[in-house]
XYZ file of C-alpha atoms in Angstrom:
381
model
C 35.958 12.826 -8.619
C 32.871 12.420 -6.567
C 31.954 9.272 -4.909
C 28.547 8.487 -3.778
C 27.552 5.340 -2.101
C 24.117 3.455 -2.393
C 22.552 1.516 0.447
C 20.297 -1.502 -0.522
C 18.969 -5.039 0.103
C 18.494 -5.768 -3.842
C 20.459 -5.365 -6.567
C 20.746 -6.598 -10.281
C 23.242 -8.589 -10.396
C 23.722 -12.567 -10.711
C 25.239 -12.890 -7.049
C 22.494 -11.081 -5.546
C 19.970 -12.885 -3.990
C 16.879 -10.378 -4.626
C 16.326 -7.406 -7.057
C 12.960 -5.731 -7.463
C 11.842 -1.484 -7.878
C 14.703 -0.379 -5.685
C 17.363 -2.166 -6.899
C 16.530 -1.601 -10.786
C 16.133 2.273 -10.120
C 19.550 2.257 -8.162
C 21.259 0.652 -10.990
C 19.797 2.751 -14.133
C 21.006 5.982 -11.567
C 24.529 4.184 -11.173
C 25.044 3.607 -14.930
C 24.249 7.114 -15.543
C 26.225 8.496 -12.769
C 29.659 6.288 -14.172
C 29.003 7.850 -17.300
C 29.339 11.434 -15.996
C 32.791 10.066 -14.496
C 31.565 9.279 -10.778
C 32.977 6.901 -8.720
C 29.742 4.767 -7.272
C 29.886 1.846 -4.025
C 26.894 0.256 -3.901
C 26.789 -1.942 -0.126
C 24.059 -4.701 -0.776
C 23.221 -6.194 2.889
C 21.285 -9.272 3.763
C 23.617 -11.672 1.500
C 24.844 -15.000 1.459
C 28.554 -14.105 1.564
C 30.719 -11.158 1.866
C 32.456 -10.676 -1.324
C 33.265 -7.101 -3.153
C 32.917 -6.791 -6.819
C 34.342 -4.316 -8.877
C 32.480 -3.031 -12.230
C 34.666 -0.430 -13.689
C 34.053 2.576 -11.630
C 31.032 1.121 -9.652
C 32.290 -1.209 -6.300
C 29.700 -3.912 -5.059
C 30.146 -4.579 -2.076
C 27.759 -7.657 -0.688
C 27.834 -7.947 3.170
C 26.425 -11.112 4.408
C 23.631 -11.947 6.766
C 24.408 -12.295 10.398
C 23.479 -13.722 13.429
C 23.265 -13.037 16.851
C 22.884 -14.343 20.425
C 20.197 -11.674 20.723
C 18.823 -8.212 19.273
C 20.191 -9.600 15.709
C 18.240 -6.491 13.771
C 20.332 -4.110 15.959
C 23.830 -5.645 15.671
C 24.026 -6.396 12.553
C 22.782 -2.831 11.567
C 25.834 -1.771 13.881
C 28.520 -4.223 11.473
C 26.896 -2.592 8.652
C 27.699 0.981 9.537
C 31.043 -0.158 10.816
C 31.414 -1.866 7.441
C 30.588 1.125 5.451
C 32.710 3.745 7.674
C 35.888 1.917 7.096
C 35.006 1.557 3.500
C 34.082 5.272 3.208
C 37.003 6.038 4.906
C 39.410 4.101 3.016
C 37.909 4.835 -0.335
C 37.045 8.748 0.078
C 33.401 8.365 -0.388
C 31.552 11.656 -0.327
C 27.523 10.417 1.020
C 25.590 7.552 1.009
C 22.042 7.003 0.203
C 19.468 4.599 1.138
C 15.949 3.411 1.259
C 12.968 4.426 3.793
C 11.612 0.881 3.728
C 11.597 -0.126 7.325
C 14.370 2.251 8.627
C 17.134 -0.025 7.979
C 19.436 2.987 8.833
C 18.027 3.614 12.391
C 21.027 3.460 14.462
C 23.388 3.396 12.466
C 26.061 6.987 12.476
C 27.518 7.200 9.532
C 30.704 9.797 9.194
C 29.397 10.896 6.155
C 26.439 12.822 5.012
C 23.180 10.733 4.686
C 20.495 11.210 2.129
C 17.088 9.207 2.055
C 15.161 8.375 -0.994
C 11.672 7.768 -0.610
C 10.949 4.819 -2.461
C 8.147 3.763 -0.048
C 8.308 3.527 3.588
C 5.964 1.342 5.142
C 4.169 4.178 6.709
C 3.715 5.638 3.697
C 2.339 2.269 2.077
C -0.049 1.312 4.887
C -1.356 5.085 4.977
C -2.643 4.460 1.351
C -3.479 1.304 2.056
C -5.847 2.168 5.003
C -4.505 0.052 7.387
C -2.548 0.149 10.874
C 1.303 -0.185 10.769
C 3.460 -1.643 13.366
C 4.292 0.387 16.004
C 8.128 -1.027 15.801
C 8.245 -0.800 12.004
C 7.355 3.421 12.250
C 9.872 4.005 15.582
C 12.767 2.457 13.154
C 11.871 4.514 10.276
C 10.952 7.658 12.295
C 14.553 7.502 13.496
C 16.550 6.705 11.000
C 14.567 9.833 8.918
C 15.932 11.765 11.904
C 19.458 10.899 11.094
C 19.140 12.133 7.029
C 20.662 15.257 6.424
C 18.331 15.613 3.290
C 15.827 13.813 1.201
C 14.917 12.419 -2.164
C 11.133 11.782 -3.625
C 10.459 10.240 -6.768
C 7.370 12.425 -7.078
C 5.806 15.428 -5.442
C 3.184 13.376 -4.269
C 5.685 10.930 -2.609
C 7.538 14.020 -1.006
C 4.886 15.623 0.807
C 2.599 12.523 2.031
C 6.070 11.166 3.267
C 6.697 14.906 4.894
C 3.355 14.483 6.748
C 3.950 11.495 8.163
C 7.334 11.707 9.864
C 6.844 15.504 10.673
C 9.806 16.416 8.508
C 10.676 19.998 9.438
C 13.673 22.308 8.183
C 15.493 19.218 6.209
C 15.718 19.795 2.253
C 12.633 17.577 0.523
C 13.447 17.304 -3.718
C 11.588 15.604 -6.313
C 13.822 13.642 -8.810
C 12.054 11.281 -10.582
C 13.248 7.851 -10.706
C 14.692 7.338 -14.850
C 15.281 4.769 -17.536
C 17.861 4.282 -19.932
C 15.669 4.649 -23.208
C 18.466 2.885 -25.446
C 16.909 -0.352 -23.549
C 13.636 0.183 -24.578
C 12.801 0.010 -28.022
C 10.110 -1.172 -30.155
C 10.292 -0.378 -33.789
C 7.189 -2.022 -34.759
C 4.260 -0.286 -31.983
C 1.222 -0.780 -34.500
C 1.901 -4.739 -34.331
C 0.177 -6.162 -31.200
C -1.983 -9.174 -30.467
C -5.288 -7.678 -30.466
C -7.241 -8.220 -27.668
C -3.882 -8.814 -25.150
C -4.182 -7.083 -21.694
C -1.497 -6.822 -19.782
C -0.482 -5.980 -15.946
C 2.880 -5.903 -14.759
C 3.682 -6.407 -10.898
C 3.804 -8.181 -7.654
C 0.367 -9.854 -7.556
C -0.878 -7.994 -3.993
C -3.596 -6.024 -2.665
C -2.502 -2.908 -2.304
C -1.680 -2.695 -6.610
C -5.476 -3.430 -7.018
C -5.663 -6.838 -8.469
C -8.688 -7.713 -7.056
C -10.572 -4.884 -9.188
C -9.004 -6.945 -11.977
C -11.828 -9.492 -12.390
C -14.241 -7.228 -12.087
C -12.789 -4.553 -15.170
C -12.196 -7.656 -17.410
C -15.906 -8.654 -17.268
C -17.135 -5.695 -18.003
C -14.819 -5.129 -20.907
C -15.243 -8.749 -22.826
C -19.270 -7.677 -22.274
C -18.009 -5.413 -25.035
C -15.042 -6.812 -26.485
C -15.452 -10.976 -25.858
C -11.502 -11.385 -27.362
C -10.309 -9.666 -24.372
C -7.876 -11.446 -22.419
C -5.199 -10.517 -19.374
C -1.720 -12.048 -18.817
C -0.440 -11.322 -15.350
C 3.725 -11.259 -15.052
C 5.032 -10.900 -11.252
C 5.628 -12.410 -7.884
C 2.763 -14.314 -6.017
C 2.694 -12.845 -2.548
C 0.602 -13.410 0.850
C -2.506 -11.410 1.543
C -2.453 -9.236 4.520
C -6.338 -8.862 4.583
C -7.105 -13.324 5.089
C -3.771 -14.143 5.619
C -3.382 -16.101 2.886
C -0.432 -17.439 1.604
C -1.268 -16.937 -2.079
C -2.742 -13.847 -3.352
C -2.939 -15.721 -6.701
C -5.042 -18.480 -5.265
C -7.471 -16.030 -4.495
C -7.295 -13.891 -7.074
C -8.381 -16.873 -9.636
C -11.580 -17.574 -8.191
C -12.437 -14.212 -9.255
C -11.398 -14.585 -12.783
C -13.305 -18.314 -13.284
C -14.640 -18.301 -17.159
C -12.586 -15.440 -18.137
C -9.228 -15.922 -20.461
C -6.380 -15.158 -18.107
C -3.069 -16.333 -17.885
C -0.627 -15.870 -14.916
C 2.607 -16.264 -15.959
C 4.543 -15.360 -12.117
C 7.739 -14.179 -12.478
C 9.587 -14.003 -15.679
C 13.416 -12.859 -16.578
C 13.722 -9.226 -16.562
C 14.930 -9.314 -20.842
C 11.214 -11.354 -21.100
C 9.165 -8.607 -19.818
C 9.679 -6.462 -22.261
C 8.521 -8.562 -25.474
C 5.279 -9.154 -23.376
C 4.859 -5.244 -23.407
C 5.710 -5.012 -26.918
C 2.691 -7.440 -27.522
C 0.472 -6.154 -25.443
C -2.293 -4.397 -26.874
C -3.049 -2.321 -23.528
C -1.022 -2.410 -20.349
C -3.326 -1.820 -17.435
C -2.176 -0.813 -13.735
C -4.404 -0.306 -11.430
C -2.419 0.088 -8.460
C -3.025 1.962 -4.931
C 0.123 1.980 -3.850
C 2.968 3.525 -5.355
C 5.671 6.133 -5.268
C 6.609 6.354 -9.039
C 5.946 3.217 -10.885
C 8.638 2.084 -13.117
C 7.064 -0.626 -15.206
C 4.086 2.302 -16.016
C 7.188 4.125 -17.321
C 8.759 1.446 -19.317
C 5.542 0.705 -20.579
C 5.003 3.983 -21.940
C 9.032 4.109 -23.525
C 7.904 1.158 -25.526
C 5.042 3.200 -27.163
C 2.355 1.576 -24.725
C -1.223 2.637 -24.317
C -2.199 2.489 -20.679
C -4.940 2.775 -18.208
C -3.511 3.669 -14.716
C -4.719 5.048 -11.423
C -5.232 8.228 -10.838
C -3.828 8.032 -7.291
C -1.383 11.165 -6.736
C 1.687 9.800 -7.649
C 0.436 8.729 -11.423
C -0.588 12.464 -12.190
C 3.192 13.469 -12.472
C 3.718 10.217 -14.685
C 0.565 10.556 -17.384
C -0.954 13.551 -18.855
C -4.598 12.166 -19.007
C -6.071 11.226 -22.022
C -2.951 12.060 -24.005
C 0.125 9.994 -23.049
C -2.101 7.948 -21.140
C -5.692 7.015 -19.059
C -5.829 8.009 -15.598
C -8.773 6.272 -13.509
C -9.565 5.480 -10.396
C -9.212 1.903 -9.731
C -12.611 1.386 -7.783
C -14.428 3.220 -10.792
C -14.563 0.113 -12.311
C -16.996 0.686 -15.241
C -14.871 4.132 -16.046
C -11.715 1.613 -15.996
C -13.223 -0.496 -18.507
C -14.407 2.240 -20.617
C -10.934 3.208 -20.965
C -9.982 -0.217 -22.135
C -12.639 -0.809 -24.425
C -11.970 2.749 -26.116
C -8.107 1.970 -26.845
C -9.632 -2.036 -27.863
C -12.064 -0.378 -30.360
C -9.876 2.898 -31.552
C -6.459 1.790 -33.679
C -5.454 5.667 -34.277
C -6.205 6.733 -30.223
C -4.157 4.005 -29.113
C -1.203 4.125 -31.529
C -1.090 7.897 -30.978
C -1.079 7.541 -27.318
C 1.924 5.361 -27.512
C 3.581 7.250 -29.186
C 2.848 10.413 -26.309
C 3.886 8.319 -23.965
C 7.082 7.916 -25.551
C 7.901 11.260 -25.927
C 6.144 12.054 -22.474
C 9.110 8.953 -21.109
C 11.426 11.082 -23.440
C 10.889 14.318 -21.739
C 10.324 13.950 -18.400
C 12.145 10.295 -17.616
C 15.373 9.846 -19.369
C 18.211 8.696 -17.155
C 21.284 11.502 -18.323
C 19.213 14.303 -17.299
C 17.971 12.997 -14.358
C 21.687 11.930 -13.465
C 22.258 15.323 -13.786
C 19.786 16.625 -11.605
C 21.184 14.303 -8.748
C 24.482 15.323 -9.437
C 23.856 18.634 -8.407
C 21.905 17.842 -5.879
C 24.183 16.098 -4.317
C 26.750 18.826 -4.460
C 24.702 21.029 -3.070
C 24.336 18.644 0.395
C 28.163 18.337 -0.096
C 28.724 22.049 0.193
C 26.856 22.750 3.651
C 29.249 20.142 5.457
């Protein structure tokens, strides 16, 4: 039986402190990967405690925050990799994967193969961002790259920008597409919505384009005055002022216009805001997949996304979905107000996007296609 091993700071799970993107795609790909009879570890650093829980034929294993006298990000990347060596040793693992954010796996050896996913790196974010990185934070994940025997990209786009950037040469690059578990997402009532209902879904920050928010909105209760936006996600600072609150900002932009921000809300919550929603609308810059665009769609959504490279490989345009470019705000709004106006466009394009989620998303298949990726890293050991 194969046993592959995960390497993450978030996780699902009630005893872990944080779970976002990477932790919910590592968890639909575990699920699936127990169901094809693989044996999963999944080491979860950055904890309270050290404590290992066992799930059937998934291991978590939560290693706890530590401190040092001095060089603390180095050390306790060294107990990490000592941790997960005597695991892997101990428990026959086969290879281990783990995020590009901020080369957490710079100097560490593992004596076991080492696959990268590229769920974002901060090169890659501040590249579409259009703004300087940290010299530090692109040494640490320049090396650890250097130390992956192969790599994983959620999308083509993802791959190559992320194969420009570190200079990847002669080291396998494949697209797999991050999945869902479509049992979870049903909704088996799409033409009931609350008309008018706008919805975005993420981590209230620059770099997803909330601040064209305000703008869009105005321009689409010119047409359609019952037009209103909830917001669901995690405040966070602003890089650009230095603010501590992109919210706070964000508000005075939307002054006279019917918004709600709801922050963050339990995961099960989420999705009967979707199901209400009569159009979900992200207009992100910044992304390597975009999940919630994808669970959107599973639950028969009509959306308006960016157009940004990644989103091409999510949404065929104009039929499982809009694709526009965030700072095109009156085209953006356009979009909106023809989904607002059109019953039959937008309950056909849900149900596109549905089979487009069906097709191209589902989490067997793409267990499958990891599965044999994997092997085929395993066989040139």
């Amino acid at each position: 039986m194969m046993h592959i091993a995960f390497l993450t700071p978030e996780y699902p799970h009630p005893k872990v402190k944080n779970c976002a993107g990477i932790g919910t795609s590592i968890n639909n790909l575990v699920g699936a990967l127990n169901k094809q009879q693989l044996k999963v570890s999944v080491f979860i650093y950055g904890q309270d405690t050290n404590e290992v829980i066992r799930q059937g034929n998934c291991t978590l294993h939560l290693i706890q925050q530590k401190k040092y006298a001095f060089a603390t990000w180095f050390f306790y990347k060294k107990h990490i990799q000592h941790y997960i060596n005597s695991i892997a040793k101990k428990e026959n693992i086969d290879l281990i994967e783990a995020a590009d954010w901020t080369g957490m796996t710079s100097f560490m050896n593992f004596k076991i193969p080492l696959i990268i996913r590229f769920h974002g790196s901060d090169a890659y974010f501040c590249h579409l961002e259009g703004r300087a990185q940290k010299k530090k934070n692109y040494w640490l994940e320049k090396l650890a790259i250097a130390k992956a025997k192969a790599f994983i990209a959620p999308t083509e786009f993802a791959g190559k920008l992320s194969q420009k950037l570190f200079s990847i040469q002669n080291k396998t690059i494949q697209t797999i597409h991050n999945g869902i578990e479509l049992q979870q997402f049903h909704n088996p009532n799409p033409e009931v919505y609350e008309e008018g209902l706008l919805l975005y879904i993420g981590t209230i920050i620059r770099k997803k384009g909330v601040f064209e928010l305000p703008v869009i909105l105005k321009k689409v209760r010119e047409v359609c005055p019952n037009a209103h936006l909830v917001l669901i996600g995690n405040d966070s600072s602003d890089i650009s002022t230095q603010s501590a609150s992109t919210w706070e900002l964000l508000k005075e932009g939307f002054e006279g216009q019917n918004v709600s921000y709801l922050g963050k809300i339990p995961y099960h919550q989420v999705q009967e805001h979707i199901k209400r929603a009569n159009v979900c609308v992200f207009p992100t810059f910044a992304e390597t997949q975009g999940m919630v665009t994808i669970e959107s769609m599973a639950l028969h959504k009509a959306i308006v996304n960016s157009n940004i490279g990644w989103s091409q490989e999510l949404i065929v345009d104009g039929e499982s979905g809009f694709l526009v470019n965030p700072i095109d705000h009156q085209k953006f709004a356009d979009r909106i107000i023809e989904l607002l106006q059109n019953n039959d466009t937008l309950i056909q394009m849900g149900m596109n996007a549905r089979k487009r989620v069906e097709d191209t998303f589902e989490i067997d298949a793409i267990a499958h296609q990891n599965i044999s990726f994997y092997k085929s890293i395993l066989q040139r050991k």
